[in-house]
PDB file of C-alpha atoms and ligand atoms in Angstrom:
ATOM      1  CA  MET N 512     -25.385  47.211 -20.759  1.00 43.00           C
ATOM      2  CA  SER N 513     -27.219  45.019 -23.246  1.00 47.00           C
ATOM      3  CA  SER N 514     -25.460  44.228 -26.512  1.00 64.00           C
ATOM      4  CA  SER N 515     -28.515  45.408 -28.437  1.00 75.00           C
ATOM      5  CA  GLU N 516     -27.880  48.969 -27.260  1.00 86.00           C
ATOM      6  CA  PRO N 517     -26.419  51.141 -30.020  1.00 92.00           C
ATOM      7  CA  TRP N 518     -22.652  51.760 -30.060  1.00 93.00           C
ATOM      8  CA  THR N 519     -22.619  55.462 -29.331  1.00 96.00           C
ATOM      9  CA  ILE N 520     -19.377  57.359 -28.855  1.00 96.00           C
ATOM     10  CA  ARG N 521     -20.012  57.387 -25.107  1.00 96.00           C
ATOM     11  CA  ARG N 522     -20.552  53.633 -25.003  1.00 96.00           C
ATOM     12  CA  ILE N 523     -17.472  52.870 -27.102  1.00 97.00           C
ATOM     13  CA  LEU N 524     -15.353  55.113 -24.887  1.00 97.00           C
ATOM     14  CA  GLU N 525     -16.612  53.491 -21.702  1.00 97.00           C
ATOM     15  CA  TRP N 526     -16.097  50.001 -23.082  1.00 97.00           C
ATOM     16  CA  THR N 527     -12.596  50.816 -24.323  1.00 98.00           C
ATOM     17  CA  ILE N 528     -11.530  52.407 -21.024  1.00 98.00           C
ATOM     18  CA  GLY N 529     -12.660  49.284 -19.170  1.00 98.00           C
ATOM     19  CA  HIS N 530     -10.937  46.965 -21.630  1.00 98.00           C
ATOM     20  CA  LEU N 531      -7.619  48.867 -21.592  1.00 98.00           C
ATOM     21  CA  THR N 532      -7.714  49.013 -17.782  1.00 97.00           C
ATOM     22  CA  GLU N 533      -8.201  45.244 -17.658  1.00 97.00           C
ATOM     23  CA  LYS N 534      -5.184  44.826 -19.965  1.00 96.00           C
ATOM     24  CA  THR N 535      -3.042  46.935 -17.555  1.00 95.00           C
ATOM     25  CA  ILE N 536      -2.602  49.873 -19.908  1.00 96.00           C
ATOM     26  CA  ASP N 537      -1.380  52.861 -17.830  1.00 93.00           C
ATOM     27  CA  THR N 538      -3.500  55.684 -19.252  1.00 95.00           C
ATOM     28  CA  PRO N 539      -6.733  54.012 -20.403  1.00 97.00           C
ATOM     29  CA  ARG N 540      -8.951  57.115 -20.666  1.00 97.00           C
ATOM     30  CA  LEU N 541      -6.425  59.244 -22.530  1.00 96.00           C
ATOM     31  CA  ASP N 542      -5.549  56.404 -24.897  1.00 97.00           C
ATOM     32  CA  ALA N 543      -9.214  55.562 -25.536  1.00 98.00           C
ATOM     33  CA  GLU N 544      -9.977  59.184 -26.385  1.00 97.00           C
ATOM     34  CA  ILE N 545      -6.986  59.632 -28.705  1.00 97.00           C
ATOM     35  CA  LEU N 546      -7.696  56.365 -30.529  1.00 98.00           C
ATOM     36  CA  LEU N 547     -11.410  57.070 -30.888  1.00 97.00           C
ATOM     37  CA  ALA N 548     -10.787  60.597 -32.158  1.00 97.00           C
ATOM     38  CA  HIS N 549      -8.355  59.119 -34.686  1.00 97.00           C
ATOM     39  CA  ALA N 550     -10.897  56.483 -35.788  1.00 97.00           C
ATOM     40  CA  CYS N 551     -13.563  59.189 -36.159  1.00 95.00           C
ATOM     41  CA  GLY N 552     -11.195  61.608 -37.923  1.00 95.00           C
ATOM     42  CA  CYS N 553     -11.937  64.363 -35.402  1.00 94.00           C
ATOM     43  CA  GLN N 554     -10.225  66.256 -32.584  1.00 93.00           C
ATOM     44  CA  ARG N 555     -10.334  64.692 -29.108  1.00 93.00           C
ATOM     45  CA  ILE N 556     -12.326  67.630 -27.769  1.00 93.00           C
ATOM     46  CA  GLU N 557     -15.068  67.028 -30.366  1.00 95.00           C
ATOM     47  CA  LEU N 558     -15.853  63.618 -28.862  1.00 94.00           C
ATOM     48  CA  TYR N 559     -17.549  65.371 -25.935  1.00 91.00           C
ATOM     49  CA  THR N 560     -20.024  67.116 -28.226  1.00 94.00           C
ATOM     50  CA  ARG N 561     -20.762  63.883 -30.106  1.00 93.00           C
ATOM     51  CA  TYR N 562     -21.346  61.608 -27.094  1.00 92.00           C
ATOM     52  CA  ASP N 563     -24.757  60.333 -28.226  1.00 94.00           C
ATOM     53  CA  GLU N 564     -23.854  59.866 -31.874  1.00 95.00           C
ATOM     54  CA  VAL N 565     -23.965  56.261 -33.065  1.00 96.00           C
ATOM     55  CA  LEU N 566     -20.693  55.372 -34.743  1.00 94.00           C
ATOM     56  CA  GLY N 567     -20.783  53.922 -38.280  1.00 94.00           C
ATOM     57  CA  ASP N 568     -19.430  50.465 -39.126  1.00 94.00           C
ATOM     58  CA  LYS N 569     -16.245  51.762 -40.735  1.00 95.00           C
ATOM     59  CA  PRO N 570     -14.879  53.893 -37.861  1.00 96.00           C
ATOM     60  CA  ARG N 571     -15.992  51.162 -35.456  1.00 96.00           C
ATOM     61  CA  GLY N 572     -13.924  48.641 -37.402  1.00 96.00           C
ATOM     62  CA  VAL N 573     -10.934  51.004 -37.345  1.00 97.00           C
ATOM     63  CA  MET N 574     -11.375  51.526 -33.585  1.00 97.00           C
ATOM     64  CA  ARG N 575     -11.611  47.782 -32.933  1.00 97.00           C
ATOM     65  CA  GLU N 576      -8.297  47.217 -34.722  1.00 98.00           C
ATOM     66  CA  LEU N 577      -6.568  50.117 -32.900  1.00 98.00           C
ATOM     67  CA  VAL N 578      -7.707  48.862 -29.498  1.00 98.00           C
ATOM     68  CA  LYS N 579      -6.540  45.348 -30.303  1.00 98.00           C
ATOM     69  CA  ARG N 580      -3.083  46.678 -31.170  1.00 98.00           C
ATOM     70  CA  ARG N 581      -2.989  48.894 -28.077  1.00 98.00           C
ATOM     71  CA  THR N 582      -3.662  45.897 -25.831  1.00 97.00           C
ATOM     72  CA  LYS N 583      -0.446  44.444 -27.293  1.00 96.00           C
ATOM     73  CA  PHE N 584       1.307  47.559 -25.925  1.00 96.00           C
ATOM     74  CA  GLU N 585       1.808  49.225 -29.277  1.00 97.00           C
ATOM     75  CA  PRO N 586       2.327  52.900 -28.335  1.00 98.00           C
ATOM     76  CA  VAL N 587      -0.553  55.235 -29.137  1.00 98.00           C
ATOM     77  CA  ALA N 588       1.791  57.559 -31.059  1.00 98.00           C
ATOM     78  CA  TYR N 589       2.697  54.754 -33.483  1.00 98.00           C
ATOM     79  CA  LEU N 590      -0.967  53.807 -33.858  1.00 98.00           C
ATOM     80  CA  VAL N 591      -2.069  57.310 -34.797  1.00 98.00           C
ATOM     81  CA  GLY N 592       1.222  58.211 -36.536  1.00 98.00           C
ATOM     82  CA  TYR N 593       2.061  61.417 -34.695  1.00 97.00           C
ATOM     83  CA  ARG N 594       3.029  62.895 -31.333  1.00 97.00           C
ATOM     84  CA  GLU N 595       2.827  66.449 -30.093  1.00 96.00           C
ATOM     85  CA  PHE N 596       6.092  68.016 -28.947  1.00 98.00           C
ATOM     86  CA  PHE N 597       6.607  71.674 -28.030  1.00 97.00           C
ATOM     87  CA  SER N 598       3.090  72.391 -29.395  1.00 96.00           C
ATOM     88  CA  LEU N 599       3.895  70.950 -32.836  1.00 98.00           C
ATOM     89  CA  ASP N 600       2.744  67.633 -34.286  1.00 96.00           C
ATOM     90  CA  PHE N 601       5.564  65.286 -35.247  1.00 98.00           C
ATOM     91  CA  ARG N 602       5.143  62.341 -37.557  1.00 98.00           C
ATOM     92  CA  VAL N 603       6.389  59.146 -35.888  1.00 98.00           C
ATOM     93  CA  THR N 604       6.944  55.613 -37.124  1.00 98.00           C
ATOM     94  CA  PRO N 605       8.448  52.601 -35.331  1.00 97.00           C
ATOM     95  CA  ASP N 606      11.810  53.685 -36.840  1.00 97.00           C
ATOM     96  CA  VAL N 607      12.034  56.633 -34.445  1.00 98.00           C
ATOM     97  CA  LEU N 608      11.863  57.232 -30.740  1.00 98.00           C
ATOM     98  CA  ILE N 609       8.592  58.888 -29.748  1.00 98.00           C
ATOM     99  CA  PRO N 610       9.418  62.431 -28.545  1.00 98.00           C
ATOM    100  CA  ARG N 611       9.094  62.755 -24.755  1.00 97.00           C
ATOM    101  CA  PRO N 612       7.969  65.820 -22.768  1.00 95.00           C
ATOM    102  CA  ASP N 613      11.295  65.574 -20.834  1.00 95.00           C
ATOM    103  CA  THR N 614      13.100  66.722 -23.959  1.00 98.00           C
ATOM    104  CA  GLU N 615      11.192  70.023 -23.955  1.00 98.00           C
ATOM    105  CA  THR N 616      13.455  71.040 -21.031  1.00 98.00           C
ATOM    106  CA  LEU N 617      16.462  70.742 -23.342  1.00 98.00           C
ATOM    107  CA  VAL N 618      14.744  72.721 -26.118  1.00 98.00           C
ATOM    108  CA  LEU N 619      13.805  75.565 -23.733  1.00 98.00           C
ATOM    109  CA  GLU N 620      17.417  75.875 -22.570  1.00 98.00           C
ATOM    110  CA  LEU N 621      18.725  75.599 -26.128  1.00 98.00           C
ATOM    111  CA  LEU N 622      16.476  78.426 -27.347  1.00 98.00           C
ATOM    112  CA  GLU N 623      17.611  80.623 -24.453  1.00 98.00           C
ATOM    113  CA  LEU N 624      21.320  79.938 -25.057  1.00 98.00           C
ATOM    114  CA  ALA N 625      20.891  80.543 -28.798  1.00 98.00           C
ATOM    115  CA  LYS N 626      19.592  84.119 -28.374  1.00 97.00           C
ATOM    116  CA  PRO N 627      22.938  85.959 -27.948  1.00 97.00           C
ATOM    117  CA  PHE N 628      24.326  84.361 -31.115  1.00 96.00           C
ATOM    118  CA  GLY N 629      22.052  86.269 -33.494  1.00 90.00           C
ATOM    119  CA  ALA N 630      22.134  83.691 -36.298  1.00 97.00           C
ATOM    120  CA  PRO N 631      23.134  80.582 -34.353  1.00 98.00           C
ATOM    121  CA  ARG N 632      24.608  77.493 -35.981  1.00 98.00           C
ATOM    122  CA  ILE N 633      23.169  74.525 -34.143  1.00 98.00           C
ATOM    123  CA  LEU N 634      23.963  70.830 -34.272  1.00 98.00           C
ATOM    124  CA  ASP N 635      21.550  68.124 -33.075  1.00 98.00           C
ATOM    125  CA  ILE N 636      23.157  64.703 -32.731  1.00 98.00           C
ATOM    126  CA  GLY N 637      20.782  61.713 -32.839  1.00 98.00           C
ATOM    127  CA  THR N 638      17.879  63.641 -34.280  1.00 98.00           C
ATOM    128  CA  GLY N 639      15.255  60.853 -34.596  1.00 98.00           C
ATOM    129  CA  THR N 640      11.981  62.578 -35.548  1.00 98.00           C
ATOM    130  CA  GLY N 641      13.918  65.841 -35.739  1.00 98.00           C
ATOM    131  CA  CYS N 642      11.929  67.173 -32.777  1.00 98.00           C
ATOM    132  CA  ILE N 643      14.846  69.110 -31.207  1.00 98.00           C
ATOM    133  CA  ALA N 644      16.231  70.422 -34.502  1.00 98.00           C
ATOM    134  CA  ILE N 645      12.836  71.381 -35.924  1.00 98.00           C
ATOM    135  CA  THR N 646      11.361  73.067 -32.835  1.00 98.00           C
ATOM    136  CA  THR N 647      14.608  75.057 -32.620  1.00 98.00           C
ATOM    137  CA  ALA N 648      14.385  76.129 -36.265  1.00 98.00           C
ATOM    138  CA  VAL N 649      10.676  76.990 -35.916  1.00 98.00           C
ATOM    139  CA  ASN N 650      11.228  79.069 -32.771  1.00 98.00           C
ATOM    140  CA  ASN N 651      14.446  80.787 -33.870  1.00 98.00           C
ATOM    141  CA  ARG N 652      13.963  81.928 -37.441  1.00 97.00           C
ATOM    142  CA  ALA N 653      17.606  83.014 -37.763  1.00 98.00           C
ATOM    143  CA  ALA N 654      19.021  79.624 -36.790  1.00 98.00           C
ATOM    144  CA  THR N 655      20.557  77.168 -39.212  1.00 98.00           C
ATOM    145  CA  VAL N 656      20.466  73.626 -37.937  1.00 98.00           C
ATOM    146  CA  THR N 657      22.418  70.497 -38.804  1.00 98.00           C
ATOM    147  CA  ALA N 658      21.030  67.189 -37.593  1.00 98.00           C
ATOM    148  CA  VAL N 659      22.798  63.823 -37.628  1.00 98.00           C
ATOM    149  CA  ASP N 660      21.459  60.333 -37.138  1.00 98.00           C
ATOM    150  CA  ILE N 661      22.937  56.905 -37.691  1.00 98.00           C
ATOM    151  CA  SER N 662      19.559  55.553 -38.834  1.00 98.00           C
ATOM    152  CA  PRO N 663      18.570  56.254 -42.485  1.00 98.00           C
ATOM    153  CA  PRO N 664      14.840  55.565 -41.878  1.00 98.00           C
ATOM    154  CA  ALA N 665      14.856  57.985 -38.945  1.00 98.00           C
ATOM    155  CA  LEU N 666      16.335  60.662 -41.214  1.00 98.00           C
ATOM    156  CA  LYS N 667      13.458  60.139 -43.654  1.00 98.00           C
ATOM    157  CA  VAL N 668      10.973  60.795 -40.859  1.00 98.00           C
ATOM    158  CA  ALA N 669      12.934  63.887 -39.773  1.00 98.00           C
ATOM    159  CA  HIS N 670      12.887  65.175 -43.360  1.00 98.00           C
ATOM    160  CA  ALA N 671       9.101  64.714 -43.607  1.00 98.00           C
ATOM    161  CA  ASN N 672       8.696  66.633 -40.339  1.00 98.00           C
ATOM    162  CA  ALA N 673      10.990  69.435 -41.523  1.00 98.00           C
ATOM    163  CA  VAL N 674       8.922  69.800 -44.700  1.00 98.00           C
ATOM    164  CA  GLN N 675       5.677  69.779 -42.726  1.00 98.00           C
ATOM    165  CA  HIS N 676       6.932  72.538 -40.427  1.00 98.00           C
ATOM    166  CA  GLU N 677       8.465  74.496 -43.320  1.00 98.00           C
ATOM    167  CA  VAL N 678      12.045  74.562 -42.058  1.00 98.00           C
ATOM    168  CA  ALA N 679      13.632  72.141 -44.553  1.00 98.00           C
ATOM    169  CA  ASP N 680      15.584  75.050 -46.113  1.00 97.00           C
ATOM    170  CA  ARG N 681      17.372  75.710 -42.775  1.00 97.00           C
ATOM    171  CA  LEU N 682      17.854  72.090 -41.712  1.00 98.00           C
ATOM    172  CA  ARG N 683      20.687  69.955 -43.061  1.00 98.00           C
ATOM    173  CA  LEU N 684      20.183  66.233 -42.350  1.00 98.00           C
ATOM    174  CA  LEU N 685      23.252  63.988 -42.345  1.00 98.00           C
ATOM    175  CA  GLU N 686      23.650  60.250 -41.891  1.00 98.00           C
ATOM    176  CA  GLY N 687      26.499  58.973 -39.755  1.00 98.00           C
ATOM    177  CA  ASP N 688      28.013  57.999 -36.448  1.00 98.00           C
ATOM    178  CA  LEU N 689      27.973  61.101 -34.164  1.00 98.00           C
ATOM    179  CA  PHE N 690      30.467  63.621 -35.641  1.00 98.00           C
ATOM    180  CA  ALA N 691      31.657  61.404 -38.528  1.00 98.00           C
ATOM    181  CA  PRO N 692      29.816  63.323 -41.296  1.00 98.00           C
ATOM    182  CA  LEU N 693      31.014  66.744 -39.981  1.00 98.00           C
ATOM    183  CA  ASN N 694      34.066  68.904 -40.557  1.00 97.00           C
ATOM    184  CA  PRO N 695      35.758  70.609 -37.567  1.00 97.00           C
ATOM    185  CA  ALA N 696      36.586  73.540 -39.865  1.00 97.00           C
ATOM    186  CA  GLU N 697      32.860  74.400 -39.785  1.00 97.00           C
ATOM    187  CA  PRO N 698      32.158  74.599 -36.040  1.00 98.00           C
ATOM    188  CA  PHE N 699      28.839  75.165 -34.247  1.00 98.00           C
ATOM    189  CA  ASP N 700      27.675  77.666 -31.653  1.00 98.00           C
ATOM    190  CA  ILE N 701      25.616  75.030 -29.867  1.00 98.00           C
ATOM    191  CA  ILE N 702      25.641  71.236 -29.908  1.00 99.00           C
ATOM    192  CA  ALA N 703      22.581  69.504 -28.455  1.00 98.00           C
ATOM    193  CA  SER N 704      21.820  65.842 -28.080  1.00 98.00           C
ATOM    194  CA  ASN N 705      19.252  63.564 -26.553  1.00 98.00           C
ATOM    195  CA  PRO N 706      21.424  60.473 -26.983  1.00 98.00           C
ATOM    196  CA  PRO N 707      20.663  56.860 -26.122  1.00 98.00           C
ATOM    197  CA  TYR N 708      21.377  56.639 -22.371  1.00 97.00           C
ATOM    198  CA  ILE N 709      19.811  53.436 -21.028  1.00 97.00           C
ATOM    199  CA  ALA N 710      22.131  50.766 -19.623  1.00 97.00           C
ATOM    200  CA  GLU N 711      22.016  47.412 -21.434  1.00 96.00           C
ATOM    201  CA  GLN N 712      20.911  45.573 -18.270  1.00 96.00           C
ATOM    202  CA  GLU N 713      17.960  47.925 -17.869  1.00 96.00           C
ATOM    203  CA  TRP N 714      16.500  47.049 -21.268  1.00 95.00           C
ATOM    204  CA  GLU N 715      14.590  43.978 -20.044  1.00 93.00           C
ATOM    205  CA  SER N 716      12.977  45.932 -17.217  1.00 95.00           C
ATOM    206  CA  LEU N 717      11.588  48.686 -19.445  1.00 95.00           C
ATOM    207  CA  GLN N 718       7.843  48.914 -20.005  1.00 93.00           C
ATOM    208  CA  PRO N 719       6.593  46.675 -22.828  1.00 94.00           C
ATOM    209  CA  ASP N 720       5.462  49.735 -24.833  1.00 95.00           C
ATOM    210  CA  VAL N 721       9.103  50.770 -25.059  1.00 96.00           C
ATOM    211  CA  ARG N 722      10.905  47.409 -25.084  1.00 96.00           C
ATOM    212  CA  GLN N 723       8.688  45.715 -27.630  1.00 95.00           C
ATOM    213  CA  HIS N 724       8.137  48.632 -29.992  1.00 96.00           C
ATOM    214  CA  GLU N 725      10.667  51.479 -29.831  1.00 97.00           C
ATOM    215  CA  PRO N 726      14.070  51.158 -31.579  1.00 97.00           C
ATOM    216  CA  ARG N 727      16.709  49.732 -29.230  1.00 96.00           C
ATOM    217  CA  GLN N 728      19.407  51.703 -31.040  1.00 96.00           C
ATOM    218  CA  ALA N 729      17.693  54.928 -29.966  1.00 97.00           C
ATOM    219  CA  LEU N 730      17.759  53.986 -26.290  1.00 97.00           C
ATOM    220  CA  VAL N 731      20.595  51.709 -25.222  1.00 97.00           C
ATOM    221  CA  SER N 732      24.204  52.815 -24.807  1.00 97.00           C
ATOM    222  CA  GLY N 733      26.572  50.278 -23.278  1.00 97.00           C
ATOM    223  CA  SER N 734      26.798  48.693 -19.848  1.00 96.00           C
ATOM    224  CA  ASP N 735      26.250  51.910 -17.851  1.00 96.00           C
ATOM    225  CA  GLY N 736      24.229  53.853 -20.445  1.00 97.00           C
ATOM    226  CA  LEU N 737      27.036  56.386 -20.828  1.00 98.00           C
ATOM    227  CA  ASP N 738      28.982  55.116 -23.849  1.00 98.00           C
ATOM    228  CA  ILE N 739      27.596  57.656 -26.301  1.00 98.00           C
ATOM    229  CA  ILE N 740      27.601  60.485 -23.743  1.00 98.00           C
ATOM    230  CA  ARG N 741      31.334  59.833 -23.141  1.00 98.00           C
ATOM    231  CA  ARG N 742      32.026  60.062 -26.873  1.00 98.00           C
ATOM    232  CA  LEU N 743      29.953  63.227 -27.237  1.00 98.00           C
ATOM    233  CA  ILE N 744      31.801  64.933 -24.362  1.00 98.00           C
ATOM    234  CA  LYS N 745      35.194  63.908 -25.732  1.00 98.00           C
ATOM    235  CA  GLN N 746      34.563  64.902 -29.342  1.00 98.00           C
ATOM    236  CA  SER N 747      32.312  67.947 -29.118  1.00 98.00           C
ATOM    237  CA  PRO N 748      34.998  70.574 -28.203  1.00 98.00           C
ATOM    238  CA  GLU N 749      36.551  70.089 -31.646  1.00 98.00           C
ATOM    239  CA  PHE N 750      33.227  71.067 -33.248  1.00 98.00           C
ATOM    240  CA  LEU N 751      32.328  74.016 -30.988  1.00 98.00           C
ATOM    241  CA  VAL N 752      33.332  77.678 -31.227  1.00 98.00           C
ATOM    242  CA  PRO N 753      34.955  79.175 -28.087  1.00 97.00           C
ATOM    243  CA  ASP N 754      32.092  80.149 -25.735  1.00 96.00           C
ATOM    244  CA  GLY N 755      29.873  77.646 -27.559  1.00 98.00           C
ATOM    245  CA  HIS N 756      27.672  75.296 -25.554  1.00 98.00           C
ATOM    246  CA  LEU N 757      27.060  71.569 -25.268  1.00 98.00           C
ATOM    247  CA  LEU N 758      23.628  70.409 -24.020  1.00 98.00           C
ATOM    248  CA  LEU N 759      22.957  66.785 -23.201  1.00 98.00           C
ATOM    249  CA  GLU N 760      19.733  65.196 -22.085  1.00 98.00           C
ATOM    250  CA  ILE N 761      20.513  62.632 -19.398  1.00 98.00           C
ATOM    251  CA  ASP N 762      18.728  60.178 -17.166  1.00 96.00           C
ATOM    252  CA  THR N 763      18.000  61.830 -13.826  1.00 94.00           C
ATOM    253  CA  THR N 764      20.223  59.223 -12.093  1.00 95.00           C
ATOM    254  CA  GLN N 765      23.245  60.052 -14.268  1.00 97.00           C
ATOM    255  CA  SER N 766      23.785  63.667 -13.218  1.00 97.00           C
ATOM    256  CA  ASP N 767      26.820  63.081 -10.952  1.00 97.00           C
ATOM    257  CA  ALA N 768      28.523  60.791 -13.453  1.00 98.00           C
ATOM    258  CA  VAL N 769      27.930  63.196 -16.347  1.00 98.00           C
ATOM    259  CA  ARG N 770      29.101  66.189 -14.312  1.00 98.00           C
ATOM    260  CA  ARG N 771      32.329  64.316 -13.537  1.00 98.00           C
ATOM    261  CA  LEU N 772      32.823  63.455 -17.221  1.00 98.00           C
ATOM    262  CA  LEU N 773      32.363  67.107 -18.197  1.00 98.00           C
ATOM    263  CA  GLU N 774      34.702  68.297 -15.431  1.00 98.00           C
ATOM    264  CA  ALA N 775      37.361  65.883 -16.638  1.00 98.00           C
ATOM    265  CA  GLU N 776      37.283  67.486 -20.099  1.00 97.00           C
ATOM    266  CA  SER N 777      39.542  70.541 -19.835  1.00 97.00           C
ATOM    267  CA  ALA N 778      37.911  72.313 -22.800  1.00 98.00           C
ATOM    268  CA  PHE N 779      34.721  72.885 -20.773  1.00 98.00           C
ATOM    269  CA  GLU N 780      33.795  75.356 -18.043  1.00 97.00           C
ATOM    270  CA  ASN N 781      30.579  76.601 -16.416  1.00 97.00           C
ATOM    271  CA  ILE N 782      29.124  73.115 -16.052  1.00 98.00           C
ATOM    272  CA  ARG N 783      25.552  73.059 -14.817  1.00 98.00           C
ATOM    273  CA  LEU N 784      22.519  70.810 -14.537  1.00 98.00           C
ATOM    274  CA  ILE N 785      18.995  71.887 -15.444  1.00 98.00           C
ATOM    275  CA  ASN N 786      15.983  70.325 -13.748  1.00 97.00           C
ATOM    276  CA  ASP N 787      12.909  69.109 -15.597  1.00 95.00           C
ATOM    277  CA  LEU N 788       9.343  69.937 -14.559  1.00 90.00           C
ATOM    278  CA  THR N 789       9.459  67.250 -11.869  1.00 92.00           C
ATOM    279  CA  GLY N 790      12.479  69.008 -10.323  1.00 95.00           C
ATOM    280  CA  ARG N 791      15.020  66.337 -11.277  1.00 96.00           C
ATOM    281  CA  PRO N 792      18.294  66.948 -13.182  1.00 97.00           C
ATOM    282  CA  ARG N 793      17.547  66.271 -16.847  1.00 98.00           C
ATOM    283  CA  VAL N 794      19.933  68.350 -18.940  1.00 98.00           C
ATOM    284  CA  ALA N 795      23.687  68.827 -18.533  1.00 98.00           C
ATOM    285  CA  VAL N 796      25.167  72.015 -20.010  1.00 98.00           C
ATOM    286  CA  ALA N 797      28.807  72.984 -20.456  1.00 98.00           C
ATOM    287  CA  SER N 798      30.435  75.888 -22.246  1.00 98.00           C
ATOM    288  CA  LYS N 799      33.649  75.662 -24.209  1.00 98.00           C
ATOM    289  CA  CYS N 800      36.478  77.734 -22.721  1.00 97.00           C
ATOM    290  CA  ARG N 801      37.766  80.726 -24.696  1.00 90.00           C
ATOM    291  CA  GLU N 802      41.074  79.823 -26.289  1.00 71.00           C
TER     292      GLU N 802
HETATM  293  C1  SAM V1281      17.055  58.967 -27.634  1.00 55.57           C
HETATM  294  S1  SAM V1281      16.857  59.059 -29.387  1.00 55.57           S
HETATM  295  C2  SAM V1281      16.522  60.793 -29.552  1.00 55.57           C
HETATM  296  C3  SAM V1281      15.683  61.145 -30.745  1.00 55.57           C
HETATM  297  C4  SAM V1281      15.229  62.611 -30.761  1.00 55.57           C
HETATM  298  N1  SAM V1281      16.357  63.512 -30.794  1.00 55.57           N
HETATM  299  C5  SAM V1281      14.361  62.917 -29.557  1.00 55.57           C
HETATM  300  O1  SAM V1281      14.824  63.663 -28.675  1.00 55.57           O
HETATM  301  O2  SAM V1281      13.228  62.417 -29.474  1.00 55.57           O
HETATM  302  C6  SAM V1281      18.530  58.871 -29.916  1.00 55.57           C
HETATM  303  C7  SAM V1281      18.758  58.965 -31.426  1.00 55.57           C
HETATM  304  O3  SAM V1281      20.171  58.806 -31.653  1.00 55.57           O
HETATM  305  C8  SAM V1281      20.392  57.996 -32.783  1.00 55.57           C
HETATM  306  N2  SAM V1281      21.714  57.371 -32.624  1.00 55.57           N
HETATM  307  C9  SAM V1281      22.052  56.290 -31.877  1.00 55.57           C
HETATM  308  N3  SAM V1281      23.369  56.060 -31.980  1.00 55.57           N
HETATM  309  C10 SAM V1281      23.880  57.019 -32.797  1.00 55.57           C
HETATM  310  C11 SAM V1281      25.194  57.302 -33.283  1.00 55.57           C
HETATM  311  N4  SAM V1281      26.245  56.555 -32.928  1.00 55.57           N
HETATM  312  N5  SAM V1281      25.344  58.344 -34.131  1.00 55.57           N
HETATM  313  C12 SAM V1281      24.282  59.112 -34.505  1.00 55.57           C
HETATM  314  N6  SAM V1281      23.029  58.887 -34.065  1.00 55.57           N
HETATM  315  C13 SAM V1281      22.831  57.862 -33.220  1.00 55.57           C
HETATM  316  C14 SAM V1281      19.235  57.015 -32.788  1.00 55.57           C
HETATM  317  O4  SAM V1281      19.010  56.490 -34.083  1.00 55.57           O
HETATM  318  C15 SAM V1281      18.081  57.897 -32.272  1.00 55.57           C
HETATM  319  O5  SAM V1281      17.400  58.502 -33.336  1.00 55.57           O
END
């Protein structure tokens, strides 16, 4: 293609896909489309109806910069500033973990378990963007949700998302280390967490998108990845009502270890593992025994 040819949307897309492929980016077409739609200020789907349109200098300049950053493995969600989760857009910054589709498995189970409680009191530990807490509040209008994170900048992002999705009046955001900002005299019906669960040694082998750009504190948890999970299992019974539930997102390789940890905690019964869409165990659930 000669360089004198005009830079139409089609041509920019084709060039970008080729360039991202060359730079070993995993999903070159998807990324190219999301970045170009962002540079054009339109929906991805609209690109198809604008294929032959010649792009102006300004959006082309924006696109050039986005592609340059993407080739340095900056995640697309950070470049465009949002990520869809459970059909809602969540604001993301490099201070928060980018919500993953895996976590939708936990939310589905949480919403189901919340139904019998009528007006459930829910706790989300390690809220990040607030994606678990906020999708729960949006989909269960009677729920009141408390969300804790150790990271003050993450809590700011969660607050912005709660305002955007109009649930800030039912979401209490607290800063602290796991249960530290909470009072056992005010227990919860359900405690959910997608905690950090990567082993320290694994950090170096993670994809550069993750390792170079996402917050380490959101991902790593001790030598076997289970440090925080152990603490959550130990401490959560004190903050749960009898018949209340604990839900933990886990790595698919941790299911046996987490089951054993839950079985060793006498306050829990009815321990089960829920598979994600790929059929692998992704969420551990336990219910607190009646006293
Ligand atoms: C895996 S991210 C999950 C974020 C979000 N809930 C999600 O599912 O996308 C874990 C979160 O836990 C927070 N965190 C890490 N250690 C913590 C601790 N000791 N107490 C409270 N939050 C913690 C991190 O800041 C991060 O936001």
